[in-house]
Amino acid sequence: MGEQGRVPGRRLGLVSVSLLVAGALLGSVGGLGGYFFMTTKAMPSSHMEPTLPTGSSMVFNLLITKVDRGDVVLFDSSAWGEQHQSVERVVAVGGDRIAYTPGDRTLTLNGKPLDEPYVLDGDPVAGSPGAFSVRVPEGRLFVLGDHRGNSDDSRFRFEVAEGGTVPVSDVAGALVDEDDPLLVGLRSAALAGVGVLAAGALSGAAALWLRRRAAADPVHPAYAGLVPPPGSEGSGSEGSGV
């Protein structure tokens, strides 16, 4: 296509469309991925302090395929006769025996003292109502709060659930750190999408400006000696002197 057939800003306009499409796709991956794969909650009470202070923001991975000891989980507490979701830490899984004897300074897991550096004030037996020894059924979890003196957890549910446990199937998600690969990836995709959309919008604005400028200042056809462009009549007469 020659110079006369070019549409001003056309190439920049195509770049703008490409950037807008790419930005929308990236934003969708980050936004929808975060919606379907992650959920954010606010900590409603102090029972998970010091790990999760009251009001702190929590992000849970909804794609978990396995729950391990030490995981902080979001679960449906209907097994405890309640109609809401709860947040607790998993201290024992199916097949484990978790026990407490008054006077002990720790819980025991499978006959050995359980090291719990995350509990408030370093007191893992605070608030325990009495001795217990629970063999966790397969497919179930024994869960406790990190603030043992202020946590209504498995220790107080022996009468309404199997050893106070909750089914693994009731777990909705597991708490993730800010550097979790999936979380970082989704946030990066969303931020990249915003950046690419902004670049696309700027490119589109530049293309539109070029077209308007060209429309306001049209290019005359090449002068072939037949029809002179406006304002050029006088130059011919001046050049043909006596």
mmCIF file of C-alpha atoms in Angstrom, residues 26 62 66 76 82 86 115 137 149 151 164 183 192 195 206 209-210 215 217 235 241:
data_model
loop_
_atom_site.group_PDB
_atom_site.id
_atom_site.type_symbol
_atom_site.label_atom_id
_atom_site.label_comp_id
_atom_site.label_asym_id
_atom_site.label_seq_id
_atom_site.Cartn_x
_atom_site.Cartn_y
_atom_site.Cartn_z
ATOM 1 C CA LEU A 26 -4.699 -11.618 31.942
ATOM 2 C CA LEU A 62 -9.712 -23.826 47.775
ATOM 3 C CA LYS A 66 -4.604 -33.124 51.163
ATOM 4 C CA ASP A 76 -17.942 -26.260 57.694
ATOM 5 C CA GLU A 82 -23.227 -25.217 63.995
ATOM 6 C CA SER A 86 -14.778 -22.064 61.421
ATOM 7 C CA ASP A 115 5.837 -29.434 69.841
ATOM 8 C CA PRO A 137 -10.946 -41.880 62.732
ATOM 9 C CA GLY A 149 -7.473 -20.595 76.570
ATOM 10 C CA SER A 151 -10.858 -21.619 71.661
ATOM 11 C CA GLY A 164 -14.623 -33.999 68.624
ATOM 12 C CA LEU A 183 -1.552 -16.614 45.148
ATOM 13 C CA ALA A 192 -0.200 -7.425 34.584
ATOM 14 C CA GLY A 195 -0.931 -2.651 33.119
ATOM 15 C CA ALA A 206 -2.672 7.943 20.380
ATOM 16 C CA TRP A 209 -5.243 11.516 17.891
ATOM 17 C CA LEU A 210 -3.222 10.692 14.758
ATOM 18 C CA ALA A 215 -8.302 14.663 9.048
ATOM 19 C CA ASP A 217 -4.575 18.559 7.844
ATOM 20 C CA SER A 235 4.892 30.721 -7.710
ATOM 21 C CA GLY A 241 10.174 36.556 -15.623
#
